[in-house]
Structure formats: C-alpha cells, structure tokens
Amino acid sequence: MNKVVNSVEEALEGVTDNMTLMLGGFGLCGIPENCISELARLGIKNLTCISNNAGVDDFGLGLLLRTKQIKKMISSYVGENDEFERQMLSGELEVDLIPQGSLAERCRAGGAGIPAFYTPAGYGTEVAEGKEVKVFNGKPHILETALSADFAFVKAWKGDTEGNLIFKATARNFNPLMAMAGKITVVEVEELVPAGELDPNFIHTPGIFVQRIFKGEKFEKRIEQRTVRQK
Amino acid sequence: MNKVVNSVEEALEGVTDNMTLMLGGFGLCGIPENCISELARLGIKNLTCISNNAGVDDFGLGLLLRTKQIKKMISSYVGENDEFERQMLSGELEVDLIPQGSLAERCRAGGAGIPAFYTPAGYGTEVAEGKEVKVFNGKPHILETALSADFAFVKAWKGDTEGNLIFKATARNFNPLMAMAGKITVVEVEELVPAGELDPNFIHTPGIFVQRIFKGEKFEKRIEQRTVRQK
Amino acid sequence: MALDKIGIAKRIAQELENGWYVNLGIGIPTLVANYVPKGIEVEFQSENGILGMGPFPFDGEEDADLINAGKQTVTLNPGASIFDSATSFAMIRGQHVQLTVLGAMEVAQNGDIANWKIPGKMVKGMGGAMDLVASAQNIIVAMMHTNKKGDSKILSTCSLPLTGVNCVTKVVTNLAVMSVKDNAFHLIERAPGVTVEEIKNATAGKLIVPDVVPEMNI
Amino acid sequence: MALDKIGIAKRIAQELENGWYVNLGIGIPTLVANYVPKGIEVEFQSENGILGMGPFPFDGEEDADLINAGKQTVTLNPGASIFDSATSFAMIRGQHVQLTVLGAMEVAQNGDIANWKIPGKMVKGMGGAMDLVASAQNIIVAMMHTNKKGDSKILSTCSLPLTGVNCVTKVVTNLAVMSVKDNAFHLIERAPGVTVEEIKNATAGKLIVPDVVPEMNI
C-alpha cells in the first residue's frame, strides 16, 4: 500500500479555500514546515486551522496569519504571536480556545469514531458555555465533541512507504492524534524508508491513518526558547 | 521512583476478597500468568474480573473459574471455556458481555479521567439496554462509562525499575489500557532492566501508570491455536 | 453445485479492491486471505492489534506472542505494525478499515445481523463483532444459506439477539451472492449449477430476483 | 522581607513528597525543579509529552525536538518516557499526577482560579491549565500576592474569566503560605520578616489567621 508522493505540491493536491485543516506540533516543535510553506505559496484562503499553537510572527502558522489566509483558529495557547493577538482582538480572526487536553482528546476521538466524551476540564468556565453537563462520581463534567479535518498535516521523523510513522522526542505531541483525524492525512518526514525497515513493534502511527507521505525538502526546526546550562 | 517488588507474593499484597480486578491479555496471549497462579494459590474469592477472555479450562482465568473464585466476569468473548459456559448458563457466574472495542475504550477512559463516551457499538442490541442514546451525524450512539479496578494485572515483555514497559507483538493487546485503569497496577515482566536502558522514545506504557513491577518466575506462554504451514 | 467454505471465501475475495484495509472474522472469512486476486494489494487488520497480518508461520517458527483475533499463530508482512486494543478499535470505529467480512447465524432483509448468542444455550460473546458491524460501511457476511436442520438463515427478521442493526451490505453463501438494501435481499449471482428456485426455497426473507441471474465465476 | 520568585519556588519545593509525579507550570513553578529537597525523589511531567524531564541541556547540546511545555529546550533523565498529547492528558485527567503547581492572575477564597484571559486585552489561551486544575487533587498556586498596581490577587471572588472552580488547595506568594478551604484562605506561614498585618492588608479575600503564624524556613 504505497502512500508516497513525490513533492509537497503533490501532497497538497485537493486543498482548497474554506477547508478545515489540522496541523501537528507544539509551539514550533514538530510542525509540518514544508506543508505550511506550500499553503502560504498557494495562497489558499478562509482556512479553519486546528493546531495547539499559532506559531510565531514569522514561522509556523504565523506565516499564514500574516497573509490573512486563516479565517478561524482552534487552539489552546496562542501567547507567542503578536499578529495573532492583534487580529483576534480586532475581530478579524475567529478564535476558539479550548483546553489542551480536550483538544488532544477531541482529535483522537475524531479519528477513533467516538463522537463525544465527557471531561471535567473547563467546567464552570467560558469553555463550558452551551455544553451539556453531567455529574459522574459527584463531579460535574462537560460533553466535548470530536474534531476532524479535511486535511491533517503531520510532521514525523521517520516514515516508511506504507505510511508507518515514528516521531522524535517531543516532536510527537499532537501529530499522532491529528494523523488519526484527517480525512486525508499528509505526512512530511525527515527520513523515508522502504516498508519493512521500521520495527513493527515500535511504530507510533500505523500506516492505516496516513494517505500521503513525502520526504520534506528542508527542516529549519527553529527553537523558540533556547535554554542551556554551562558545563 | 523504584517500583520493583521482589516476588509475586509481595506484588499481590493487599488483594482481598470482593475486589474488582483487571487482567491483560487476549486469549492466552500476554496474560499475567504469575499473578493468576498466585491468585489461585491465595484462594481470594468473590472476584469481579475484567478481562477480554476467560482463559481455557486449565489455564489463564480458567484456573480461577474452576475453583469458583470469580463471582462476575466482564468480558467480550468467552467461547473457549466450557466450565465458564456451564457456570454462566447455570447462573452461578454473573457475566457482563460487552463489545471488545467498548471494553478497550472503557479501560482507557477509566485511566484517562474520561467518565463516559459515546460509541455506535451495540446500538439496537441487548448491550444498549438501559443506556443513553444520542444521535451524532445522523447515527445513533450509546453512552458507555469508564471502567477501573482495585488492581490491574499486566504482563509486559521488558520493564525498567521505574515501571516503564515494552510489550512484545500482540501480547500488547489490553495490557497498556488496563495498566492505566488500575488503582494499583501490578506488572510481571520477562526481563527487568535498570532505568535508562529502555529508549524513552519507544516506551509503550510510561511508568507513571505502574505501581509495582517484578520479574515473573516462569512463563508458559501456551499457544491456543497452533497454526503453521510447511516449508 | 453449492459452494464449500473455500468457494465462499474465493467469491468474497473477488470483492476486494486495491488499497483496502480489511478485517476478516473467524471461520470462513479468515480463508479469504488465501485468495486475494493478482494485482490487488490489500492489508489485513486483526483486531487484537495487527495491521499487515501475514500467513501462518513455518512449522517451528510459531510465536505465542504473535496471534490473530482467532488466536491462531500468524506472521507479519513487511510494513506491518502492532498496536493496543484501543488503537485497533479506533481504526475500526473511525472507519479507517474499508471492508469487514464476518460470519453470522442469521441475517435479516433490513441488514440486521445476529451472531453472538443463543439464549439459554450458547453464549460465546460478541468479541469485536458489534464494534465492527456498528462502524464499518461495507460489511459482507460469509455463511451457509441454511443451518444444519435446513432452516434458512436469510430471514425477514432475526429471531436471535442482534449483533447490529441495518448494517449488512452483502451476503455470500454456499448458494448465492445477495446485496441487502431497501428492506430486501437482492439476488446478484448463483453458485455454479444452483438454480434460482433452489435459492428461493432456501431464503425466508424477501428476495428480489432480476430477470437474469448470472452464475458466479469462481 | 517578601520573597522573590526563587524564594517562592524554594518554599513550594518543601511541599514535595517522595515518589510524586509533578507538573510544573510556566514561570515561577518551573523554578521549583531546581530546589527539590535532598532525599526526595520526584519526577516531572511536562504536558507536551515528557515524564522524567531533566535540566536544561549543556550549551551546544540543545535539540529542537526536545522541549518542555514552556517551549524551552530540556533534557531527559534516565527512566524518562515520551508520549503524545492525548496520553499526557490521560495522565493528568486520570489523576496519576500527584501535584500541580501553576501561576495565576487571581485566586478566590472558594478555590476558583483565573489565569488565562483578560477580556479585550490579553488572550493567550488556557493551554493545559484547565485540564490540570479540573483534574488534579493537589493544586498549589505560585504567584505574587498583589499585582503591579498593588491590588490584591487573593480575592473573595475572581473578576477575570475562570480557569477552574473550587480547585486550588494552597497558595504560596511572596508574602505567605495559605491553604484554601471552607470558603476562606487560611494563613499557614509568613515570609521571613513579613508581618501578619502586611499580609492582611494585601489580602482582599477572607483570611483566617491562627494565633501563631510561624515564619517560613527557606
């Protein structure tokens, strides 16, 4: 079941205005850099983007924010992006902020055929407005629904031709969950290997969740907060 | 955070009559053999056992069935055990049969702080009796609640002293999910290694879910259906 | 002549499409894996946690830790992956598996299926069948047209406890291939040498018979 | 003398118990990791997917693929593990993490906390804070007792949009340690040299003061 496409252009075939996209990554770690660049190049507009963060002003989803390609963001934390804050406060950008754990679980649920689940997160806050509340074990919980997307863009470390994926360290984050929830899941990898080279026992994302895979041309992998100690 | 105990006796300290237990495994594959033997030896009674299957007459949970230590089974498939069928049909044994995917997800939910979720599985059948129904995307779903247990017994391939686990092939099955859902999770491993020996990127069950770990004395690993082809 | 189990499996194998992920139930469905048409690439999912399941191991190479959902020792194909039961049913429930083939005790003309329980007599449990039939969009039932007593298993309504409702899309038996829609069985093909009359006689549910019913090409 | 941020972190570190898994929020809470008492072994969870988080890397050894929830480059301790965000919050929501330390803009005497939004002005988002405060059984807030204008952040009711309700168990500020229960703040300790009077003046919420209020031992 060969899922390989030969270029980012081919990988993004079919992405059009007004679509809902999921984009993996936490901060700038593990983001689908190549796909984001191509989205910017294509100038596709009115996008709804589901991503834990919104990048920084000149990298990650920030690239699509400054060209105003994004109509709505569904995120948990957007504190690193001034342009985002400006567009949100001015009302140019629709924003749905949701708890990080609920975001992760809602993506997984979308991929797992679970249309809704109860969580305590957000009870008694704005997040709970308009949502069903039910008490379990004496504690109120709110009903959260699944998220899915027309395309999910995922960044993996290694992948094989069948779409089996391995992530590196904390670049894993939301990537495996969004891979599950995309109607079409597109993966950019640093290393593309033949089927059979990855140990079946240590696959993070089985190929069944992946529709297209390609080797990314370059990965800048920018560090947001370089913190070190001296030897 | 050393989780090592030195024997199966120590591992089962605190298990008493009337408790609810989870036991990993699918068929006879990946079952906590050493813990089951010890439960039989201790003669602990009136147990509620959550396990996908019920073993065979003389192995796995069958060992506890023939000594009538089990009051209630929560399982998805019990077709391989004659004594089980006899006890169930005669009413000696309470049985709650639930769809396999719902069983897996309910264990995960129990460990993940999700008290309930909707699934299409079982709608329109006995399984749905008494359960809330809600339509999502035009399709009816039933509300299933989380499962948890006083003790979860898990079999892993390798584990480190901090409780990080790796499973081998399909002996993984329900084990990682039940590890999450035990108030006390007890793990028997074939190989116990020092912390730091397992690659952090390829841990199947992080140690946070494990309270006790020990090296099993012996593993029979019986094969239920030996199917082979000739060279 | 009515088909044997292998014939049923061979006919179902013709339904496979390139690139599909397929879950095969215990019994006849398992045999389908042996007859994948040339030029068609499919991957088999086993709900105990395998994608890319291969053939039985060579004698002496079987591994107790590597079994399929029927508890049989199996192997992995190149590109296979292993996962836990929750992830496995995420694939199934999330409709990432394109085809499910399973056995049944009864199928009704509205697509209901019963295959897990005979009250007071046999209770094996539903295993993964309820998740599969509630989730899959393409469900083929593989079974004998009648039971050992000769009674039809192709019914107007199921008498046994249901496994799922309105879900079966096609039935392949020893006598016929039928699609299930609009509250009826629609005869598509006959087993070689089996007459439409024989099929009618063995079918208790509503059967729609077109003017021409071709023979299966096994 | 009121504590500085490091002092607050040091005082919170005294709350750690052997064997605990601990989640530290961004800011002051992060500093707590530097002051774990001798003889106490804890493991730090970072909600972006680390258990067993270690110190910052040596200069030149930082890895863009290994960061904490504050987006800082970090390292792993022996025995660490990496997981996806859903598993990470399964740990948090499932109450496998024994202590959560986080910052706040406001805390109320009923245990409500606000730390994610100032309407019309600042919207950074809640990140993982709502999951943490809704789930954890032991939540310590680390913050300054008053804001930059000198207004108390220890209130009878929160004025900002809430992050969670009835959840904070303890507050450690530059002035005091207080437990939160029975709809009041209970003064437990004073910062070195800080008087009860000063704490009272800086506290807008209901404050219960026992006869003797010992000084912190930093």
Short mmCIF file of C-alpha atoms in Angstrom, two decimals, chain A residues 24-223:
data_model
loop_
_atom_site.label_atom_id
_atom_site.label_comp_id
_atom_site.label_asym_id
_atom_site.label_seq_id
_atom_site.Cartn_x
_atom_site.Cartn_y
_atom_site.Cartn_z
CA GLY A 24 0.55 18.93 14.27
CA GLY A 25 3.15 20.44 16.55
CA PHE A 26 3.57 22.04 19.95
CA GLY A 27 4.97 25.54 19.72
CA LEU A 28 7.41 25.30 16.81
CA CYS A 29 8.34 21.72 17.72
CA GLY A 30 7.22 19.04 15.29
CA ILE A 31 5.30 21.33 12.95
CA PRO A 32 4.74 20.43 9.27
CA GLU A 33 7.04 23.17 7.97
CA ASN A 34 7.02 22.12 4.36
CA CYS A 35 3.24 21.89 4.14
CA ILE A 36 2.82 25.28 5.81
CA SER A 37 5.21 26.90 3.33
CA GLU A 38 3.29 25.36 0.47
CA LEU A 39 -0.05 26.55 1.89
CA ALA A 40 1.44 30.04 2.00
CA ARG A 41 2.74 29.74 -1.56
CA LEU A 42 -0.63 28.51 -2.82
CA GLY A 43 -2.40 31.37 -1.09
CA ILE A 44 -5.34 29.18 -0.09
CA LYS A 45 -7.75 31.31 1.94
CA ASN A 46 -10.52 31.23 4.54
CA LEU A 47 -8.97 28.31 6.32
CA THR A 48 -10.06 26.92 9.65
CA CYS A 49 -6.89 25.70 11.33
CA ILE A 50 -6.85 23.31 14.25
CA SER A 51 -3.46 23.50 15.91
CA ASN A 52 -2.37 23.68 19.53
CA ASN A 53 -0.48 26.91 18.88
CA ALA A 54 -0.41 29.53 16.16
CA GLY A 55 3.32 29.75 15.52
CA VAL A 56 5.32 32.94 15.91
CA ASP A 57 5.12 36.04 13.74
CA ASP A 58 7.48 34.78 11.04
CA PHE A 59 7.35 31.00 11.38
CA GLY A 60 4.85 28.18 11.62
CA LEU A 61 1.20 29.21 11.30
CA GLY A 62 2.33 32.80 11.74
CA LEU A 63 3.19 32.66 8.05
CA LEU A 64 -0.46 32.08 7.16
CA LEU A 65 -1.73 34.58 9.70
CA ARG A 66 0.23 37.48 8.29
CA THR A 67 -1.13 36.75 4.81
CA LYS A 68 -4.62 36.51 6.36
CA GLN A 69 -5.26 33.06 4.93
CA ILE A 70 -6.76 31.90 8.21
CA LYS A 71 -10.37 32.67 8.99
CA LYS A 72 -10.60 30.73 12.22
CA MET A 73 -8.16 29.17 14.67
CA ILE A 74 -8.97 26.34 17.06
CA SER A 75 -6.12 26.25 19.57
CA SER A 76 -5.25 26.01 23.23
CA TYR A 77 -2.43 28.55 23.55
CA VAL A 78 -1.53 31.39 21.26
CA GLY A 79 0.61 33.56 23.52
CA GLU A 80 3.67 33.76 21.30
CA ASN A 81 2.19 35.54 18.33
CA ASP A 82 1.56 39.29 18.34
CA GLU A 83 -0.13 39.38 14.94
CA PHE A 84 -2.49 36.67 16.15
CA GLU A 85 -3.44 38.68 19.21
CA ARG A 86 -3.96 41.79 17.11
CA GLN A 87 -6.23 40.01 14.59
CA MET A 88 -8.16 38.30 17.36
CA LEU A 89 -8.74 41.41 19.46
CA SER A 90 -9.75 43.38 16.36
CA GLY A 91 -12.22 40.68 15.40
CA GLU A 92 -10.57 39.89 12.05
CA LEU A 93 -9.80 36.38 13.21
CA GLU A 94 -12.31 33.97 14.72
CA VAL A 95 -10.79 32.06 17.60
CA ASP A 96 -11.97 29.03 19.51
CA LEU A 97 -9.72 28.46 22.50
CA ILE A 98 -10.10 25.07 24.14
CA PRO A 99 -8.22 23.24 26.89
CA GLN A 100 -5.15 21.46 25.59
CA GLY A 101 -6.18 18.06 26.90
CA SER A 102 -9.64 18.43 25.41
CA LEU A 103 -8.09 19.46 22.09
CA ALA A 104 -5.87 16.38 22.05
CA GLU A 105 -8.70 14.07 23.06
CA ARG A 106 -11.14 15.61 20.59
CA CYS A 107 -8.71 14.95 17.75
CA ARG A 108 -8.18 11.37 18.90
CA ALA A 109 -11.96 10.96 19.23
CA GLY A 110 -12.45 12.25 15.71
CA GLY A 111 -10.11 9.61 14.40
CA ALA A 112 -11.47 6.87 16.65
CA GLY A 113 -15.16 7.15 15.78
CA ILE A 114 -16.09 8.48 19.21
CA PRO A 115 -18.40 11.40 18.51
CA ALA A 116 -18.31 12.82 22.04
CA PHE A 117 -16.93 12.28 25.55
CA TYR A 118 -17.16 13.82 28.99
CA THR A 119 -14.27 15.68 30.62
CA PRO A 120 -14.01 17.78 33.78
CA ALA A 121 -11.79 20.32 32.01
CA GLY A 122 -13.43 23.69 31.63
CA TYR A 123 -16.44 23.05 33.85
CA GLY A 124 -17.59 26.33 35.40
CA THR A 125 -15.70 28.39 32.81
CA GLU A 126 -16.46 30.05 29.46
CA VAL A 127 -15.42 26.82 27.80
CA ALA A 128 -18.49 25.07 29.21
CA GLU A 129 -20.96 27.58 27.80
CA GLY A 130 -23.64 25.85 25.78
CA LYS A 131 -22.26 22.40 26.53
CA GLU A 132 -24.09 19.56 28.25
CA VAL A 133 -23.11 18.98 31.87
CA LYS A 134 -23.38 15.65 33.62
CA VAL A 135 -22.24 14.57 37.05
CA PHE A 136 -20.13 11.44 37.38
CA ASN A 137 -18.80 10.31 40.78
CA GLY A 138 -20.09 13.54 42.30
CA LYS A 139 -18.09 15.70 39.91
CA PRO A 140 -19.54 17.73 37.03
CA HIS A 141 -18.20 17.06 33.56
CA ILE A 142 -18.89 18.67 30.21
CA LEU A 143 -19.60 16.94 26.91
CA GLU A 144 -16.97 17.63 24.26
CA THR A 145 -17.39 16.57 20.65
CA ALA A 146 -14.93 15.05 18.23
CA LEU A 147 -12.87 17.12 15.81
CA SER A 148 -11.95 16.11 12.31
CA ALA A 149 -10.45 17.84 9.31
CA ASP A 150 -10.46 17.77 5.53
CA PHE A 151 -6.68 17.52 5.64
CA ALA A 152 -4.34 16.77 8.54
CA PHE A 153 -0.73 17.88 8.14
CA VAL A 154 1.69 15.90 10.21
CA LYS A 155 5.44 16.02 10.73
CA ALA A 156 7.23 12.76 11.56
CA TRP A 157 10.86 11.82 12.00
CA LYS A 158 10.90 8.58 10.03
CA GLY A 159 8.22 7.05 7.90
CA ASP A 160 8.02 4.10 5.57
CA THR A 161 6.41 3.85 2.16
CA GLU A 162 3.23 2.38 3.71
CA GLY A 163 2.79 5.42 5.95
CA ASN A 164 4.00 3.92 9.21
CA LEU A 165 5.46 6.72 11.32
CA ILE A 166 7.96 7.31 14.09
CA PHE A 167 8.25 10.64 15.85
CA LYS A 168 11.30 12.01 17.63
CA ALA A 169 11.09 13.08 21.27
CA THR A 170 8.55 15.83 21.99
CA ALA A 171 8.04 16.48 18.30
CA ARG A 172 5.45 13.73 18.72
CA ASN A 173 2.86 15.84 20.64
CA PHE A 174 -0.37 16.27 18.63
CA ASN A 175 0.93 14.65 15.46
CA PRO A 176 -0.27 11.06 16.04
CA LEU A 177 -3.73 12.28 17.10
CA MET A 178 -4.22 14.56 14.14
CA ALA A 179 -2.96 11.81 11.84
CA MET A 180 -5.97 9.79 13.01
CA ALA A 181 -8.47 12.59 12.44
CA GLY A 182 -7.70 13.78 8.92
CA LYS A 183 -9.97 12.69 6.08
CA ILE A 184 -6.73 12.97 4.12
CA THR A 185 -3.62 12.81 6.27
CA VAL A 186 -0.46 14.18 4.69
CA VAL A 187 2.86 13.46 6.36
CA GLU A 188 6.25 15.08 5.83
CA VAL A 189 9.18 13.10 7.14
CA GLU A 190 12.87 13.70 7.60
CA GLU A 191 13.68 10.18 6.52
CA LEU A 192 11.62 7.98 4.19
CA VAL A 193 12.47 4.26 4.30
CA PRO A 194 11.17 1.15 2.50
CA ALA A 195 8.36 -0.87 4.10
CA GLY A 196 9.83 -3.42 6.46
CA GLU A 197 12.67 -1.26 7.76
CA LEU A 198 10.81 0.03 10.81
CA ASP A 199 10.27 -2.42 13.68
CA PRO A 200 6.50 -3.24 13.68
CA ASN A 201 6.57 -3.26 17.48
CA PHE A 202 7.67 0.36 17.69
CA ILE A 203 5.50 2.21 15.19
CA HIS A 204 3.92 5.32 16.69
CA THR A 205 1.33 5.81 13.96
CA PRO A 206 0.22 2.80 11.88
CA GLY A 207 0.04 3.46 8.14
CA ILE A 208 -3.72 3.00 8.01
CA PHE A 209 -4.11 6.56 9.25
CA VAL A 210 -1.91 8.02 6.51
CA GLN A 211 -2.94 8.78 2.93
CA ARG A 212 0.14 10.60 1.59
CA ILE A 213 3.76 10.71 2.71
CA PHE A 214 6.79 12.58 1.37
CA LYS A 215 10.31 13.49 2.34
CA GLY A 216 10.40 17.14 3.35
CA GLU A 217 12.84 19.23 1.37
CA LYS A 218 14.23 21.09 4.35
CA PHE A 219 13.50 21.38 8.05
CA GLU A 220 14.52 24.56 9.80
CA LYS A 221 13.38 23.25 13.20
CA ARG A 222 13.53 26.62 14.86
CA ILE A 223 13.96 26.72 18.64
#
